[in-house]
Every structure is written in structure tokens, then in C-alpha cells.
Amino acid sequence: MSKEILTPDVDAPKQFDDAASAVAQLEKLYTEATEFLCGAFTTAMIDGAPKGRIRAFYPEVRITTTSFAKIDTRLAFGHVSSPGTYAATITRPDLFRDYLIQQIGLLIENHKTSVQVMSSTTPIPVHFAVASDPSITVPQEGAADFTLRDFFDVPDLSTTNDDIVNGTYVSPDDTGPLAPFTAQRVDYSLARLSHYTATDPSHFQNHVLFTNYQFYVSEFESYARSQLSDPQSGYTAFV
């Protein structure tokens, strides 16, 4: 017998002609979803297994264009290449606020159409939902008195992939990808930053390069120290 699925109430899909307002709605949906998961998870750690399966979903932004109107071909982003519907699931809109406002603003401007913000059908793994709350720790498998994945969604590496950016993604409903990575894939990368450096992603600069080549690391270190020696660089510490 399948468990009842318990989900938070969510707003109906909304159209936006203003990028900042669209991102504010993404933040609202994401906050409501993660607070629901965090609250249910905290209760489960105290009271035991929930009465049903706990599930909340990533927010999503999508755009539909019906025109082949020519877009400036010099643009590397901020537009779609052909008519159709395109969508992207979004995580941590608070962290990516400026980036999202820029990208969504360009889509609205270049295609002369609105974007739609809604709750997606992609569940948020509980590990990612609680990641930004230092007061909550997900126990190792077997540490709780119930099996976590029986009641909460957990990270699934089979769907946390690079299919979009690799050009191998196949849409199940002809909706094209609006971003090179899904929300789960971004969450996975944010978790790696935190895991490898013991530093919350909010404290990182915008661009991070992962590498295991020592000569790259040495060069980065040399550059960082040269910047620290320059009082005009704006940098104050090398972590």
C-alpha cells in the first residue's frame, strides 16, 4: 500500500514581465518548499517516522515563444534559438538572485514575452533542503529509527547528471532546457563546495574552478598571494 504524499500548498503558476518580480516569486516558492521539508524532517527526528511521504518541489521558470524573430546572433545567452517552450528548475534563488535577474531580464527583453514561474514536478532531496540550516543534520543511513528514503526524497545520482550540457538530454514532453544544469545538479555542486572546503557556498566568489592538478593549484596560490600584496585589489584573506 502506497503512502499518502504530504506536500505544502503552493501558488498557482504566475506570469511576469519583470525579472526581479519573477525571481522574488522563485525565492518565495523555494523558501516555502524548503521550510516545509525542514520542519517535517525536524519533527520526524523527534517523533519518529512521518504519517506519509514528505515531498516538496523545486520552483521552475519557463518561457514560450512562437516567433522565429531574429535575435542578435552575437549573444551567448539570454535567448532561445527557436520557437517552443523552455524550462529550468531553480535552486537557491537567494544565492543566484543577481544572475537570475540578469538572465530572465534578457529573455523577456529579447523575446518580447513574459516568463512563467511555478512549482515544478521535480522533488527537492531533503539533504539539499536542509543544507543551508546549520541546526539540522541528516543522520547516516540506519542512524534514525526509520528508513529515510521511505519517507523523504534523497539525492539520486542517476538523475543528477550533465545530460543537458553534454547535448544528450531527451525531453519527455518536448519542453526544451532553459539552463545547462538542473536544480539537483546545481545543488550537488553546492554540496561539493561545502563538503570539500567546510565553507558555505554563500561565502564564495562567483566563479569557482574545480581541479586536482597541482600545478594549477600552485599557480592559483601564487596569483592569490600577489593580489593580497596589492592593497587596491579588494582581497583581504586567502582561505
PDB file of N, CA, C and O in Angstrom, residues 6 23 52 61 67 70 76 80 86 100 110 113 133 139 145 151 153 158 163 169 184 197 204 207 215 228 238-239:
ATOM      1  N   LEU A   6       2.511  13.928   1.384  1.00  0.00           N
ATOM      2  CA  LEU A   6       2.214  15.201   2.044  1.00  0.00           C
ATOM      3  C   LEU A   6       3.067  16.296   1.425  1.00  0.00           C
ATOM      4  O   LEU A   6       4.302  16.206   1.419  1.00  0.00           O
ATOM      5  N   VAL A  23      11.972  36.576 -10.024  1.00  0.00           N
ATOM      6  CA  VAL A  23      12.937  35.959  -9.118  1.00  0.00           C
ATOM      7  C   VAL A  23      12.416  35.985  -7.679  1.00  0.00           C
ATOM      8  O   VAL A  23      12.631  35.036  -6.915  1.00  0.00           O
ATOM      9  N   GLY A  52       3.120  10.037   6.436  1.00  0.00           N
ATOM     10  CA  GLY A  52       3.096   9.812   4.994  1.00  0.00           C
ATOM     11  C   GLY A  52       4.423  10.218   4.393  1.00  0.00           C
ATOM     12  O   GLY A  52       5.364  10.574   5.113  1.00  0.00           O
ATOM     13  N   VAL A  61      11.140  28.076 -13.786  1.00  0.00           N
ATOM     14  CA  VAL A  61      10.851  29.214 -14.654  1.00  0.00           C
ATOM     15  C   VAL A  61      10.780  28.691 -16.078  1.00  0.00           C
ATOM     16  O   VAL A  61      11.572  27.837 -16.479  1.00  0.00           O
ATOM     17  N   SER A  67       7.755  32.787 -32.127  1.00  0.00           N
ATOM     18  CA  SER A  67       8.292  33.549 -33.252  1.00  0.00           C
ATOM     19  C   SER A  67       9.714  33.130 -33.608  1.00  0.00           C
ATOM     20  O   SER A  67      10.514  32.777 -32.739  1.00  0.00           O
ATOM     21  N   LYS A  70      14.425  37.236 -35.455  1.00  0.00           N
ATOM     22  CA  LYS A  70      15.871  37.104 -35.321  1.00  0.00           C
ATOM     23  C   LYS A  70      16.385  37.797 -34.064  1.00  0.00           C
ATOM     24  O   LYS A  70      16.049  38.937 -33.777  1.00  0.00           O
ATOM     25  N   ALA A  76      25.574  35.077 -26.408  1.00  0.00           N
ATOM     26  CA  ALA A  76      25.871  33.705 -25.992  1.00  0.00           C
ATOM     27  C   ALA A  76      24.826  33.182 -25.017  1.00  0.00           C
ATOM     28  O   ALA A  76      24.786  31.994 -24.731  1.00  0.00           O
ATOM     29  N   VAL A  80      16.536  32.037 -26.635  1.00  0.00           N
ATOM     30  CA  VAL A  80      16.402  30.657 -27.102  1.00  0.00           C
ATOM     31  C   VAL A  80      16.482  30.670 -28.619  1.00  0.00           C
ATOM     32  O   VAL A  80      16.188  31.677 -29.264  1.00  0.00           O
ATOM     33  N   TYR A  86      10.473  26.399 -23.119  1.00  0.00           N
ATOM     34  CA  TYR A  86      11.738  26.059 -22.474  1.00  0.00           C
ATOM     35  C   TYR A  86      11.581  26.268 -20.966  1.00  0.00           C
ATOM     36  O   TYR A  86      10.916  27.215 -20.534  1.00  0.00           O
ATOM     37  N   LEU A 100      20.081  35.416 -11.892  1.00  0.00           N
ATOM     38  CA  LEU A 100      18.759  35.081 -12.420  1.00  0.00           C
ATOM     39  C   LEU A 100      18.043  36.317 -12.957  1.00  0.00           C
ATOM     40  O   LEU A 100      17.384  36.259 -14.004  1.00  0.00           O
ATOM     41  N   ASN A 110      14.594  40.149 -25.027  1.00  0.00           N
ATOM     42  CA  ASN A 110      14.925  39.669 -26.367  1.00  0.00           C
ATOM     43  C   ASN A 110      13.745  39.022 -27.084  1.00  0.00           C
ATOM     44  O   ASN A 110      13.650  39.086 -28.312  1.00  0.00           O
ATOM     45  N   THR A 113       8.314  38.788 -24.486  1.00  0.00           N
ATOM     46  CA  THR A 113       7.266  37.962 -23.901  1.00  0.00           C
ATOM     47  C   THR A 113       7.522  37.798 -22.414  1.00  0.00           C
ATOM     48  O   THR A 113       8.620  38.105 -21.923  1.00  0.00           O
ATOM     49  N   ASP A 133      20.695  25.151   6.621  1.00  0.00           N
ATOM     50  CA  ASP A 133      20.304  25.327   8.025  1.00  0.00           C
ATOM     51  C   ASP A 133      21.300  24.575   8.908  1.00  0.00           C
ATOM     52  O   ASP A 133      21.239  23.353   9.022  1.00  0.00           O
ATOM     53  N   PRO A 139      21.068  12.379   9.485  1.00  0.00           N
ATOM     54  CA  PRO A 139      21.846  11.263  10.033  1.00  0.00           C
ATOM     55  C   PRO A 139      22.250  10.278   8.949  1.00  0.00           C
ATOM     56  O   PRO A 139      21.635  10.219   7.879  1.00  0.00           O
ATOM     57  N   ASP A 145      15.390   5.885  13.440  1.00  0.00           N
ATOM     58  CA  ASP A 145      14.609   4.676  13.700  1.00  0.00           C
ATOM     59  C   ASP A 145      13.648   4.353  12.557  1.00  0.00           C
ATOM     60  O   ASP A 145      12.718   3.567  12.715  1.00  0.00           O
ATOM     61  N   PHE A 151      10.495   7.882   3.374  1.00  0.00           N
ATOM     62  CA  PHE A 151       9.605   8.987   3.729  1.00  0.00           C
ATOM     63  C   PHE A 151      10.023  10.330   3.127  1.00  0.00           C
ATOM     64  O   PHE A 151       9.208  11.246   3.048  1.00  0.00           O
ATOM     65  N   ASP A 153      12.494  12.349  -0.066  1.00  0.00           N
ATOM     66  CA  ASP A 153      13.297  12.208  -1.279  1.00  0.00           C
ATOM     67  C   ASP A 153      14.758  12.459  -0.934  1.00  0.00           C
ATOM     68  O   ASP A 153      15.085  13.367  -0.157  1.00  0.00           O
ATOM     69  N   SER A 158      21.471   9.004 -10.440  1.00  0.00           N
ATOM     70  CA  SER A 158      21.088   8.585 -11.792  1.00  0.00           C
ATOM     71  C   SER A 158      20.399   9.712 -12.556  1.00  0.00           C
ATOM     72  O   SER A 158      20.378   9.714 -13.794  1.00  0.00           O
ATOM     73  N   ASP A 163      23.525  15.720 -18.652  1.00  0.00           N
ATOM     74  CA  ASP A 163      22.951  15.413 -19.965  1.00  0.00           C
ATOM     75  C   ASP A 163      22.682  16.670 -20.795  1.00  0.00           C
ATOM     76  O   ASP A 163      22.881  16.666 -22.013  1.00  0.00           O
ATOM     77  N   TYR A 169      20.553  15.237 -23.579  1.00  0.00           N
ATOM     78  CA  TYR A 169      19.264  15.287 -22.896  1.00  0.00           C
ATOM     79  C   TYR A 169      18.115  15.074 -23.881  1.00  0.00           C
ATOM     80  O   TYR A 169      18.092  15.656 -24.966  1.00  0.00           O
ATOM     81  N   GLN A 184      18.865  19.937  -9.274  1.00  0.00           N
ATOM     82  CA  GLN A 184      19.560  18.909  -8.484  1.00  0.00           C
ATOM     83  C   GLN A 184      21.057  18.934  -8.751  1.00  0.00           C
ATOM     84  O   GLN A 184      21.872  18.757  -7.849  1.00  0.00           O
ATOM     85  N   THR A 197      35.427  22.135   1.349  1.00  0.00           N
ATOM     86  CA  THR A 197      36.075  23.316   1.917  1.00  0.00           C
ATOM     87  C   THR A 197      35.570  23.693   3.302  1.00  0.00           C
ATOM     88  O   THR A 197      36.118  24.611   3.916  1.00  0.00           O
ATOM     89  N   PHE A 204      31.459  32.124  -1.165  1.00  0.00           N
ATOM     90  CA  PHE A 204      32.359  32.007  -2.310  1.00  0.00           C
ATOM     91  C   PHE A 204      32.149  33.154  -3.288  1.00  0.00           C
ATOM     92  O   PHE A 204      31.060  33.714  -3.395  1.00  0.00           O
ATOM     93  N   HIS A 207      32.856  32.708  -9.378  1.00  0.00           N
ATOM     94  CA  HIS A 207      33.383  31.684 -10.277  1.00  0.00           C
ATOM     95  C   HIS A 207      34.367  30.785  -9.533  1.00  0.00           C
ATOM     96  O   HIS A 207      35.339  31.252  -8.943  1.00  0.00           O
ATOM     97  N   PHE A 215      49.854  21.761 -10.404  1.00  0.00           N
ATOM     98  CA  PHE A 215      50.466  22.961 -10.974  1.00  0.00           C
ATOM     99  C   PHE A 215      49.438  24.068 -11.182  1.00  0.00           C
ATOM    100  O   PHE A 215      49.776  25.246 -11.144  1.00  0.00           O
ATOM    101  N   LEU A 228      46.834  39.664  -2.686  1.00  0.00           N
ATOM    102  CA  LEU A 228      46.816  40.076  -1.283  1.00  0.00           C
ATOM    103  C   LEU A 228      47.871  41.139  -0.992  1.00  0.00           C
ATOM    104  O   LEU A 228      47.694  41.984  -0.109  1.00  0.00           O
ATOM    105  N   PHE A 238      43.375  34.830   2.141  1.00  0.00           N
ATOM    106  CA  PHE A 238      43.496  33.672   1.255  1.00  0.00           C
ATOM    107  C   PHE A 238      43.138  32.439   2.069  1.00  0.00           C
ATOM    108  O   PHE A 238      43.849  32.057   2.987  1.00  0.00           O
ATOM    109  N   VAL A 239      41.992  31.837   1.761  1.00  0.00           N
ATOM    110  CA  VAL A 239      41.494  30.708   2.547  1.00  0.00           C
ATOM    111  C   VAL A 239      41.727  29.420   1.771  1.00  0.00           C
ATOM    112  O   VAL A 239      41.274  29.296   0.633  1.00  0.00           O
TER     113      VAL A 239
END
